[in-house]
mmCIF file of C-alpha atoms and ligand atoms in Angstrom:
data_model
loop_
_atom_site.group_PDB
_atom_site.id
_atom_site.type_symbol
_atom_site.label_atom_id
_atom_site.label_comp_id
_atom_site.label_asym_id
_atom_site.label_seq_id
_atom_site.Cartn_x
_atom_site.Cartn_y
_atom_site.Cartn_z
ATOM 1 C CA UNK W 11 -66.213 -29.626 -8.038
ATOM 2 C CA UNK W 12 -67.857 -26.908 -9.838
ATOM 3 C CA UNK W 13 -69.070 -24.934 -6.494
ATOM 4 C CA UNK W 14 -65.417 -26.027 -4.919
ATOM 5 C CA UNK W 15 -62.948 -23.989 -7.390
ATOM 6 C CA UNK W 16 -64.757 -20.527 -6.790
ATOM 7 C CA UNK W 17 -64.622 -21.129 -2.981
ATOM 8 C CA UNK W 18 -61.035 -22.322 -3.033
ATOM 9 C CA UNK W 19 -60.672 -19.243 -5.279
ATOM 10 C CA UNK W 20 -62.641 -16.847 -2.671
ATOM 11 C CA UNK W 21 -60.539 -18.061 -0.084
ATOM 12 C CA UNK W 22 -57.634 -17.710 -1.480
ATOM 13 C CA UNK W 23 -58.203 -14.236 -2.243
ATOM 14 C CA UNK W 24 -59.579 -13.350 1.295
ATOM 15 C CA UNK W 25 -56.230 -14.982 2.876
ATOM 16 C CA UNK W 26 -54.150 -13.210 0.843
ATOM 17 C CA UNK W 27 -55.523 -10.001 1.444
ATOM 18 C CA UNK W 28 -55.327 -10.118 4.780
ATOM 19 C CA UNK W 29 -51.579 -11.332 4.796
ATOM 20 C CA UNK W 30 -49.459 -8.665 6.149
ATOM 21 C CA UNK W 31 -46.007 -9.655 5.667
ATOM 22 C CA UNK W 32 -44.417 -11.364 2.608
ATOM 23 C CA UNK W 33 -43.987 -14.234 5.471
ATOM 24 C CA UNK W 34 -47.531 -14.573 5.840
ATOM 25 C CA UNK W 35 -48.031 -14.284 2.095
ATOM 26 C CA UNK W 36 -45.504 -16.978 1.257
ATOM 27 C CA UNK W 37 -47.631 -19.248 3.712
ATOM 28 C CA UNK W 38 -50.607 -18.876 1.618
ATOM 29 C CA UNK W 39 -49.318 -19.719 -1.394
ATOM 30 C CA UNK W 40 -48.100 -22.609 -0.535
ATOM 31 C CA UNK W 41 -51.501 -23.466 1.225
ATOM 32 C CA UNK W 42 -53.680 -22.898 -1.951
ATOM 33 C CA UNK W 43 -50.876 -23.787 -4.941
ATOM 34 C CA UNK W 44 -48.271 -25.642 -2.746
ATOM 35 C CA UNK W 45 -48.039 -29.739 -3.421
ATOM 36 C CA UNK W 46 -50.626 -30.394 -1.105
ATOM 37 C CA UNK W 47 -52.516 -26.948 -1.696
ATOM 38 C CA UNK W 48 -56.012 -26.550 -1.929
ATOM 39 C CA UNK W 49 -55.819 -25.796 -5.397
ATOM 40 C CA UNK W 50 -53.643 -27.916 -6.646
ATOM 41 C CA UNK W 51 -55.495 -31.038 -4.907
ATOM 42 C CA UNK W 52 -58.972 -29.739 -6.503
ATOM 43 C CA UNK W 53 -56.769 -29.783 -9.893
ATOM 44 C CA UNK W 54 -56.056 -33.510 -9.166
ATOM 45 C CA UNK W 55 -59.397 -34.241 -8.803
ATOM 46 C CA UNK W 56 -59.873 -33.492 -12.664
ATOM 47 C CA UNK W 57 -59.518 -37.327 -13.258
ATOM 48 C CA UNK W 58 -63.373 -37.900 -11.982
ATOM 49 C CA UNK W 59 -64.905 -35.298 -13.693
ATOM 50 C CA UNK W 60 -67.746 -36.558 -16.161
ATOM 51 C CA UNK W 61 -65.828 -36.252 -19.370
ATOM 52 C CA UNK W 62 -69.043 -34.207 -20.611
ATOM 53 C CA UNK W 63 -67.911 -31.191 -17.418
ATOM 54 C CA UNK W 64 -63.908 -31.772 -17.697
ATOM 55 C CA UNK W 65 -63.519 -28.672 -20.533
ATOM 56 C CA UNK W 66 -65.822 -26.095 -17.772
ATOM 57 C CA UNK W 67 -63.992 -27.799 -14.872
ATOM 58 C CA UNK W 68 -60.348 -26.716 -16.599
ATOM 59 C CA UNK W 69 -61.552 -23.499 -17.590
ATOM 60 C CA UNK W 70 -62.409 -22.757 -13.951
ATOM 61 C CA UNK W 71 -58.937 -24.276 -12.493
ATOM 62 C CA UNK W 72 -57.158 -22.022 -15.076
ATOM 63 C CA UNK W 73 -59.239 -18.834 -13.963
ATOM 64 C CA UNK W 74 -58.694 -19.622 -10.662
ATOM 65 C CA UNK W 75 -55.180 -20.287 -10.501
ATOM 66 C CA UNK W 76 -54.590 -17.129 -12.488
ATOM 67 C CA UNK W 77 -56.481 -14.644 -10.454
ATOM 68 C CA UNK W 78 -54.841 -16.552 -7.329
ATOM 69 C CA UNK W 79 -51.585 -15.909 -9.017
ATOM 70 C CA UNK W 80 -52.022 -12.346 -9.988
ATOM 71 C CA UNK W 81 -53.472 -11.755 -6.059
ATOM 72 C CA UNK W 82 -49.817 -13.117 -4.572
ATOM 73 C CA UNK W 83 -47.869 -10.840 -7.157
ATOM 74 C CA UNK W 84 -49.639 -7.762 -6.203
ATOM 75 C CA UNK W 85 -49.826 -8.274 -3.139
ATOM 76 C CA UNK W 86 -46.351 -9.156 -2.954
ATOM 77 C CA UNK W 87 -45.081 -5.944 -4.645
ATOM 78 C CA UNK W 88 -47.841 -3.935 -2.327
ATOM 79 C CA UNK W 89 -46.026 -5.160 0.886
ATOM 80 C CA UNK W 90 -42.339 -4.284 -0.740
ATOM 81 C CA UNK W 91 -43.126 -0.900 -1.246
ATOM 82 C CA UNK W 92 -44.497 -0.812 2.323
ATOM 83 C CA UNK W 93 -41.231 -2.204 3.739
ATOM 84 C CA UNK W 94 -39.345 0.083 1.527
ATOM 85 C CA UNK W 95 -41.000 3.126 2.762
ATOM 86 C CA UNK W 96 -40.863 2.127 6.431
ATOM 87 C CA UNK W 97 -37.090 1.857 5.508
ATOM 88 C CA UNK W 98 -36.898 5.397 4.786
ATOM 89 C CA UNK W 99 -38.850 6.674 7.405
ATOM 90 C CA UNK W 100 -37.342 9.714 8.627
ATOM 91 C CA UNK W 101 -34.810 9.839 6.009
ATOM 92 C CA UNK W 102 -35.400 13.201 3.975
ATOM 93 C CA UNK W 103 -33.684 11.785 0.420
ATOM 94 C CA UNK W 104 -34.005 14.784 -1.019
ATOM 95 C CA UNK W 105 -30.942 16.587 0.980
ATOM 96 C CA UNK W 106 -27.872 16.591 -0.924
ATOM 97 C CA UNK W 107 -25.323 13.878 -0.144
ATOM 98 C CA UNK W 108 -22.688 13.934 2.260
ATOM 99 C CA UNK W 109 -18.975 14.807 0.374
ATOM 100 C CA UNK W 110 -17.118 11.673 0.133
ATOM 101 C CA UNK W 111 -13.603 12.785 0.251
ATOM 102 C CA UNK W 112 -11.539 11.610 -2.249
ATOM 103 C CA UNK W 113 -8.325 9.905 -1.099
ATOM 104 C CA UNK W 114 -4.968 10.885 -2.051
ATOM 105 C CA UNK W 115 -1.197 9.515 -1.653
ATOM 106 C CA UNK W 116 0.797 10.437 1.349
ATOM 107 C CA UNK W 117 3.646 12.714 0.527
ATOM 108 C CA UNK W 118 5.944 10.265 1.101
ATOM 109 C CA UNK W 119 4.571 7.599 -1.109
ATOM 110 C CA UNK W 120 4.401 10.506 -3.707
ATOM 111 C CA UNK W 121 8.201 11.592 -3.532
ATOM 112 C CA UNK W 122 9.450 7.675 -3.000
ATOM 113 C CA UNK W 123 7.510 6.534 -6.472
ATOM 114 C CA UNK W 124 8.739 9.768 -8.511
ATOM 115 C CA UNK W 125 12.264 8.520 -6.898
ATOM 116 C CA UNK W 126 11.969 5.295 -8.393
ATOM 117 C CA UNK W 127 10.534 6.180 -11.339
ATOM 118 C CA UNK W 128 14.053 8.680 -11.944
ATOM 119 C CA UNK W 129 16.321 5.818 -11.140
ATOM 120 C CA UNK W 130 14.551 3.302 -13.054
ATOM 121 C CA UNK W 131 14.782 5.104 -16.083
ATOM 122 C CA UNK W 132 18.338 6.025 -15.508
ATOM 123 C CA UNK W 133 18.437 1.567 -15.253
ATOM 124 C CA UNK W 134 18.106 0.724 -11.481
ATOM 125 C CA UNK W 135 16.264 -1.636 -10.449
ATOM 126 C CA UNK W 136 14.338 -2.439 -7.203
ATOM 127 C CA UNK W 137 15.999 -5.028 -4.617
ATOM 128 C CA UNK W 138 14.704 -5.754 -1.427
ATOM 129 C CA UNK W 139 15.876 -6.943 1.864
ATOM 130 C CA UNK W 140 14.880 -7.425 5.411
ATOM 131 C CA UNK W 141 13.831 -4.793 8.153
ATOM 132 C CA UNK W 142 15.051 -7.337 10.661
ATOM 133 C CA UNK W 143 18.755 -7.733 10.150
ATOM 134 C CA UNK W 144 21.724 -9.335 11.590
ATOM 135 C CA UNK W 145 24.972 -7.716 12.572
ATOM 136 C CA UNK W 146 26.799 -8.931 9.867
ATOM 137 C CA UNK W 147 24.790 -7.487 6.987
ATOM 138 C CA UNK W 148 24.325 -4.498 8.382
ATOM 139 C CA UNK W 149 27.593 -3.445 10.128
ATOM 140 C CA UNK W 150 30.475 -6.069 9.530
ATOM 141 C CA UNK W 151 30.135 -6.661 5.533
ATOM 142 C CA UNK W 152 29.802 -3.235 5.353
ATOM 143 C CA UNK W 153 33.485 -2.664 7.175
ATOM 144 C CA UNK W 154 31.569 -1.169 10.220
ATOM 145 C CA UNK W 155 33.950 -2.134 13.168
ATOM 146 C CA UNK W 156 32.591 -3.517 16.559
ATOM 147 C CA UNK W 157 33.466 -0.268 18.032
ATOM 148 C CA UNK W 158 31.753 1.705 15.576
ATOM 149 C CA UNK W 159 28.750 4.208 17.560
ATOM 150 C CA UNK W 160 26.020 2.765 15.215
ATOM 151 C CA UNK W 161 26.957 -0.950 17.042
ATOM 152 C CA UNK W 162 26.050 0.540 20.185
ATOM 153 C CA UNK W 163 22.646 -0.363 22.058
ATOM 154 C CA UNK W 164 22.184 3.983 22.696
ATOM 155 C CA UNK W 165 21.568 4.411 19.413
ATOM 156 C CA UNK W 166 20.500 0.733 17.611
ATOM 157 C CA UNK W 167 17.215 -1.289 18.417
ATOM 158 C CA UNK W 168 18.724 -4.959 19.531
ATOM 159 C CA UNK W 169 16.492 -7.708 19.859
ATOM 160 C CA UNK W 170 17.572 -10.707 22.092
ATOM 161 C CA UNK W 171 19.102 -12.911 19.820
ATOM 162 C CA UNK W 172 21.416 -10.324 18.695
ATOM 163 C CA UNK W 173 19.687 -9.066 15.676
ATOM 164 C CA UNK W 174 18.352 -5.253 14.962
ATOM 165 C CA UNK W 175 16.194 -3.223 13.295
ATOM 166 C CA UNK W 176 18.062 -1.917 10.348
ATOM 167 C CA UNK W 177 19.762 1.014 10.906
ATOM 168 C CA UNK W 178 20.015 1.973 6.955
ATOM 169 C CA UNK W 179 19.069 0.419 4.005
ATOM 170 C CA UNK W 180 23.054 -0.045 3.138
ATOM 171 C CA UNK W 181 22.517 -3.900 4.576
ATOM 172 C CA UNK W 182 20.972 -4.147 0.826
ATOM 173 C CA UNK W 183 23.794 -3.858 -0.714
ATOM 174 C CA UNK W 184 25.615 -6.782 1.117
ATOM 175 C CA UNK W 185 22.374 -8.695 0.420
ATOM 176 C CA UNK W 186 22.060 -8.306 -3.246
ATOM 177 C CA UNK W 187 25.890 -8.791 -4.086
ATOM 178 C CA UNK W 188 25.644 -12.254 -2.023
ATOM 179 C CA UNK W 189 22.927 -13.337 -4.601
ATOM 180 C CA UNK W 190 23.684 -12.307 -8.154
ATOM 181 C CA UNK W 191 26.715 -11.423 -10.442
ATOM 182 C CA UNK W 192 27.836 -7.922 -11.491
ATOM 183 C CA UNK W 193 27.256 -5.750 -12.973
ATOM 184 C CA UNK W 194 24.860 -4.762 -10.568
ATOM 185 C CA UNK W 195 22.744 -1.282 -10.829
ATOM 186 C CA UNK W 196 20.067 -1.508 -7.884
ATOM 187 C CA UNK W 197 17.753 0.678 -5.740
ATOM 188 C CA UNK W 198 16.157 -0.108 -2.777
ATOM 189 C CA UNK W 199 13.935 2.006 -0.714
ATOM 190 C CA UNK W 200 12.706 1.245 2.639
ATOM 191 C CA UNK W 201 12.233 1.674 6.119
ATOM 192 C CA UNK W 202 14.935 2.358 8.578
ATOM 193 C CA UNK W 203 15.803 2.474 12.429
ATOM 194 C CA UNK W 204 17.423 4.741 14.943
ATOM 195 C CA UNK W 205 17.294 5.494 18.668
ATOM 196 C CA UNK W 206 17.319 9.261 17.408
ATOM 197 C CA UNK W 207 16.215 11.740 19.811
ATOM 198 C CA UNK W 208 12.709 12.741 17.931
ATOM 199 C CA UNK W 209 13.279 16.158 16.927
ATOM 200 C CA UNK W 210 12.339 18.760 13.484
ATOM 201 C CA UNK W 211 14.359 16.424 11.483
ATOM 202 C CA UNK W 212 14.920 13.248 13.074
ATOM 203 C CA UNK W 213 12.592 10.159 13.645
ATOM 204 C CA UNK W 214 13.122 6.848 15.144
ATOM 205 C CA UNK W 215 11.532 5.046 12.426
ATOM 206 C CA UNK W 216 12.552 7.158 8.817
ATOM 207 C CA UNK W 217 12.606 6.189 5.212
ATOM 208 C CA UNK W 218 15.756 5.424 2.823
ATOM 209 C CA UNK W 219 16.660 4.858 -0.110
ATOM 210 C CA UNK W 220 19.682 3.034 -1.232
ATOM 211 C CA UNK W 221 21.717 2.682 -4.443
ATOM 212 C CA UNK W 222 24.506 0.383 -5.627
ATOM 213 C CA UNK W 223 25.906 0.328 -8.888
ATOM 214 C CA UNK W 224 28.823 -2.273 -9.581
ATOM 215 C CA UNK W 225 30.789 -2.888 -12.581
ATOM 216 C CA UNK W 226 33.915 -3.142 -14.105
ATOM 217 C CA UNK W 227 35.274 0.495 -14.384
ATOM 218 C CA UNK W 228 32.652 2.442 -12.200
ATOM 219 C CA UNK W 229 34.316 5.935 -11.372
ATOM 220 C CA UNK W 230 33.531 9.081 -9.316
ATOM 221 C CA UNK W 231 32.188 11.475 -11.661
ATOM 222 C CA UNK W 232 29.767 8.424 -12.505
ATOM 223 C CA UNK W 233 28.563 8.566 -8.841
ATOM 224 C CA UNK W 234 28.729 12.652 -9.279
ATOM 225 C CA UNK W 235 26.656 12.809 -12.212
ATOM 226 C CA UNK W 236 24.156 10.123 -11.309
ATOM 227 C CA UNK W 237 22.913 11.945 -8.076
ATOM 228 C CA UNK W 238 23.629 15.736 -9.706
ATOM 229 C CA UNK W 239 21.079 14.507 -12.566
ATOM 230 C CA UNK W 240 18.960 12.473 -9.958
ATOM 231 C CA UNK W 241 18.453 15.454 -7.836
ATOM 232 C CA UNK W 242 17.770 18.178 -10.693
ATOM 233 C CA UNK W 243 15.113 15.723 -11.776
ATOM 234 C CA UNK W 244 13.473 15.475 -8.898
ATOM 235 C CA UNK W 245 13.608 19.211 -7.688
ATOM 236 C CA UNK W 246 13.813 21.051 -10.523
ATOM 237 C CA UNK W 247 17.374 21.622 -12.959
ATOM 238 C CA UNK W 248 17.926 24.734 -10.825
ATOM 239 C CA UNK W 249 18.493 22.410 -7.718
ATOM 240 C CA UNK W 250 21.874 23.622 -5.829
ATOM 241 C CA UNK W 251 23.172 20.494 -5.064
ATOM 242 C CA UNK W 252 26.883 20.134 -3.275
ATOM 243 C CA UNK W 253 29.174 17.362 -2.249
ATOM 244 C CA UNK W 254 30.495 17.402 0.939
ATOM 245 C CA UNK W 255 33.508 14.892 1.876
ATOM 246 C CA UNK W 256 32.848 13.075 4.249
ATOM 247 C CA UNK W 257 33.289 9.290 6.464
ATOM 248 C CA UNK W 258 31.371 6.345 5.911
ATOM 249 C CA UNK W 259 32.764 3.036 6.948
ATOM 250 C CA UNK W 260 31.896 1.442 3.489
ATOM 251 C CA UNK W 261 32.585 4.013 1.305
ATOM 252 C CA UNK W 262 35.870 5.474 0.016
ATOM 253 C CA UNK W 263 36.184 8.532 -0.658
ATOM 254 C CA UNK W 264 32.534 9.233 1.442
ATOM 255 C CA UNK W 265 30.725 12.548 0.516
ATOM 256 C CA UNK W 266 27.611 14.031 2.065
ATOM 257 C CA UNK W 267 25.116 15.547 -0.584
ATOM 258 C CA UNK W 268 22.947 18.842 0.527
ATOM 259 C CA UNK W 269 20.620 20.177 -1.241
ATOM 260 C CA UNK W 270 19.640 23.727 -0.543
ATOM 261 C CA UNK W 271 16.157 24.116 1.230
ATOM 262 C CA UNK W 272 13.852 27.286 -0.029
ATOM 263 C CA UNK W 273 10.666 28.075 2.451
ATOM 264 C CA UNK W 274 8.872 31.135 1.315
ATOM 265 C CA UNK W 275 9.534 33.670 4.554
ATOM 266 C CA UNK W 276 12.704 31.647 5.935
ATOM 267 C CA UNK W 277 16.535 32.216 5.040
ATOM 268 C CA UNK W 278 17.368 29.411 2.285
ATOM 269 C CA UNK W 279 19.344 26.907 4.054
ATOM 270 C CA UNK W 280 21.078 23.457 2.706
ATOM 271 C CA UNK W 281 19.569 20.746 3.914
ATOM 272 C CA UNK W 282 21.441 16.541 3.979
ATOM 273 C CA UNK W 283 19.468 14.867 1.844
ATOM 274 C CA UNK W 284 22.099 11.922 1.083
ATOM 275 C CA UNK W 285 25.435 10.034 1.961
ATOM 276 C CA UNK W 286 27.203 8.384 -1.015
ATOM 277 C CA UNK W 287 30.863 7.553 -2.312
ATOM 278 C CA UNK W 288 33.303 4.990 -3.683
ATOM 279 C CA UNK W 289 32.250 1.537 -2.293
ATOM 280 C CA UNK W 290 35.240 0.501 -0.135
ATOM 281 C CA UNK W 291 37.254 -2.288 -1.570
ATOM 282 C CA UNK W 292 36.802 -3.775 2.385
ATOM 283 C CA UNK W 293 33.260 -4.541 1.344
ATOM 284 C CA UNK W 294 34.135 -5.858 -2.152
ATOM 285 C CA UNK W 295 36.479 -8.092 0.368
ATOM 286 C CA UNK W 296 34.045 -9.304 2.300
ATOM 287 C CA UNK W 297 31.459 -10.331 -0.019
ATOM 288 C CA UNK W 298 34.368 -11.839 -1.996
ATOM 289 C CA UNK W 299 34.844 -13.915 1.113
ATOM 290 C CA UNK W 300 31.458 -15.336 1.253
ATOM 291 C CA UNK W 301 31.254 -16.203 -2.383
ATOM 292 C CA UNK W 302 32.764 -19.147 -4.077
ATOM 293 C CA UNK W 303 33.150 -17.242 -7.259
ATOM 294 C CA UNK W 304 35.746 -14.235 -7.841
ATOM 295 C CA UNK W 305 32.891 -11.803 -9.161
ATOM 296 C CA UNK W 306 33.197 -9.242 -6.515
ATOM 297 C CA UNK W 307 37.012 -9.674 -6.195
ATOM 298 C CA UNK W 308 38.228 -6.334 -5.570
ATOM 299 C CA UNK W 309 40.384 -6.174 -8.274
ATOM 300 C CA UNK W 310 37.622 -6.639 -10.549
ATOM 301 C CA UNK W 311 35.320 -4.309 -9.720
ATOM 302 C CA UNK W 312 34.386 -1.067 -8.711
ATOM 303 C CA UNK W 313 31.258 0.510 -7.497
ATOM 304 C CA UNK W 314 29.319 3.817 -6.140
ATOM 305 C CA UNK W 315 26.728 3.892 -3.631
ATOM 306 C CA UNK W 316 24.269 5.970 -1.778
ATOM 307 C CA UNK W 317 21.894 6.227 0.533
ATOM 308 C CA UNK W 318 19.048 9.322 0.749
ATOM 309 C CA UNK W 319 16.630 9.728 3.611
ATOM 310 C CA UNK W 320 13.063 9.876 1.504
ATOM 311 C CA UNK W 321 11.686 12.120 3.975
ATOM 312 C CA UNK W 322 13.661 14.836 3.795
ATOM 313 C CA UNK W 323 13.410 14.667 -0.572
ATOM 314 C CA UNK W 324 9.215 15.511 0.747
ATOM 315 C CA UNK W 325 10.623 17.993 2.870
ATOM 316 C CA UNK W 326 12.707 19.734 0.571
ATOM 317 C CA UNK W 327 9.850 19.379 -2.512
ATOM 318 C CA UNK W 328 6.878 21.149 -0.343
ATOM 319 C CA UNK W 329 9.050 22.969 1.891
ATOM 320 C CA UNK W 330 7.878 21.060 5.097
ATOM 321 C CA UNK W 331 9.544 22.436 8.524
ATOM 322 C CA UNK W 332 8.982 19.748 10.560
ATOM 323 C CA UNK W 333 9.382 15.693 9.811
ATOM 324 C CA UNK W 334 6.739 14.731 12.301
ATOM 325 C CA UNK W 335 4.368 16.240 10.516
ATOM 326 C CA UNK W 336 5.148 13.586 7.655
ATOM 327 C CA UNK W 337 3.956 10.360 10.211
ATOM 328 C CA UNK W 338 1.045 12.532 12.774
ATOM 329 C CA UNK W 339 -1.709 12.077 9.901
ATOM 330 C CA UNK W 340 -3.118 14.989 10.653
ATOM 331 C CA UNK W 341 -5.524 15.199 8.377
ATOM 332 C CA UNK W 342 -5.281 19.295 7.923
ATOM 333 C CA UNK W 343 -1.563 18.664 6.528
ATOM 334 C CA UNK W 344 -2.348 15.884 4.430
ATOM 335 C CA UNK W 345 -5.662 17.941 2.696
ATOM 336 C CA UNK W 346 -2.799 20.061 1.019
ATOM 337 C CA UNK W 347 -1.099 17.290 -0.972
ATOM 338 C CA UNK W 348 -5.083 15.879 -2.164
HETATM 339 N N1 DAH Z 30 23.884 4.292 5.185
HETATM 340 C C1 DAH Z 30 24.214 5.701 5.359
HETATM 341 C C2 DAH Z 30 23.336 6.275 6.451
HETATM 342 O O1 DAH Z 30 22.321 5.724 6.758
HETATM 343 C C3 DAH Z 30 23.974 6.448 4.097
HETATM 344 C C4 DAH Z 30 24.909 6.044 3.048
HETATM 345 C C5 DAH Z 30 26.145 6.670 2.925
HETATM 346 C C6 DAH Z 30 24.594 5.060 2.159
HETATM 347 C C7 DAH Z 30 27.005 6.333 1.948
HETATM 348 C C8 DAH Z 30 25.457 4.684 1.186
HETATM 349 C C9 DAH Z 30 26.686 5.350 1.080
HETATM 350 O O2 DAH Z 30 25.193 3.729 0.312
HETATM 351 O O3 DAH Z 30 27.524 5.005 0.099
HETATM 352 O O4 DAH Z 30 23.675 7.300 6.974
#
């Protein structure tokens, strides 16, 4: 036993200095301390040592184990360093880094969220409805007749079963006052769909947003003032802003909002940013209709609404000519708004 434990020991050491992987290295260590490792069998031998050689017998078990030990760990951290270095082989680490760009919001999500935030403060809230819609929300509540050009295939996307892609985010409207009770003061911005020929200012695919406010006594300079302090917010409170009458099925009287446009180098022009009015008593109608209640009865309430085309808000704010340029992610644009 005595001449054993320094020859496990020598071993041991040999083995492990000649192991060249931590693989390899775990293999040895469980040959020599493992459960059935040399070692630790030579240990369980201590039961027939004389009692007179146990204490010299321990001492050399203890010795042994430890310089065994202290082999694996060095070892162990010896072959690390090796991998790690083979890892960076080639790599100079003393260049500088790469840049990491820092991201940045899209124009569009910038303008849509100051939006919101305007509105919210003035006591909108956010409603929601589907990009998938049917005829009736989006055309017939909203006193669109069959014959009306939006209901025609040349300029709406029509799926097979008869529903669309939402041609404006009014469909909202019809959807919230089917669902709660007045007053109602909501925004809703979204997506929305056209068979547009793609030009400067028009995209198949464009972004909205939508207002309704519904109450008992709801009047015209209401709607005036709302979207006169809206806009003034939003660009500035020497915004020219004018009201333009106009036609919208669902709203009576209609008005078209322009805002005027100021490039540096081009002749200021106004620019559409919105369509808005009276909501039509038709619509009040309508949802009356559907309801069991009389909360929407037309005689009871009265309402504004309008819808603005996002995009054109981002191209008024940075004076962008050209609304493709809002959806081509090219990154040399985008850099500008980082
Ligand atoms: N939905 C109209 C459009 O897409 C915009 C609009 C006009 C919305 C008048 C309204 C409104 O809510 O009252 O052209």
């Amino acid at each position: 036993m005595k001449d054993q434990i320094p020859a496990i020991q020598s071993d041991a050491l040999a083995r492990i200095a000649e192991a060249n992987d931590s693989r390899s290295l775990e293999d040895v260590r469980v040959a020599i301390l493992g459960k059935k490792g040399t070692l630790t069998q030579a240990a369980a031998g201590m039961r027939d040592v004389p009692k007179e050689d146990k204490a010299e017998v321990g001492q050399l078990l203890n010795s042994a184990r430890q310089a065994i030990t202290a082999a694996l760990e060095e070892k162990q951290v010896a072959l690390q360093s090796l991998a790690d270095e083979k890892a960076l082989e080639g790599i100079d680490v003393t260049l500088p880094s790469r840049d990491v760009p820092a991201g940045a919001l899209h124009p569009l999500t910038v303008i849509r969220d100051e939006a919101i935030g305007i509105l919210r403060r003035m006591g909108f809230a956010l409603a929601d409805g589907p990009e998938i819609e049917d005829e009736f929300h989006c055309f017939d509540a909203l006193n669109t007749p069959e014959d009306h050009p939006a209901r025609n295939e040349k300029d709406t996307f029509y799926f097979d079963s008869g529903k669309l892609l939402r041609t404006h985010t009014s469909s909202v409207q019809v959807r919230t006052m089917e669902s709660t009770q007045p007053p109602v003061r909501i925004i809703a911005p979204g997506s929305a769909y056209r068979r547009d020929e793609i030009d400067a200012t028009h995209l198949s695919v464009f972004n909205q947003l939508e207002g309704l406010f519904v109450a008992d006594d709801v009047s015209l300079p209401d709607l005036k003032g709302t979207l006169e302090y809206f806009l003034r917010e939003l660009f500035g409170t020497d915004t020219e802003v004018r009201f333009r009458p106009h036609f919208f099925p669902f709203t009576e009287p209609s008005f078209e909002i322009d805002v005027k446009l100021t490039v540096k180098g081009q002749a200021p022009r106004w620019i559409e940013v919105a369509g808005c009015g009276m909501v039509d008593p038709a619509v009040f109608e309508s949802i009356d209709n559907g309801r069991k209640d009389d909360a929407f009865h037309p005689d009871k309430v009265t309402g504004f609404a309008f819808g603005m085309g996002l995009d054109r808000l981002a191209m008024i704010r940075w004076g962008i000519k050209d609304i493709r340029l809002l959806i081509e992610n090219d990154i040399r644009f985008l850099k500008q708004f980082a």
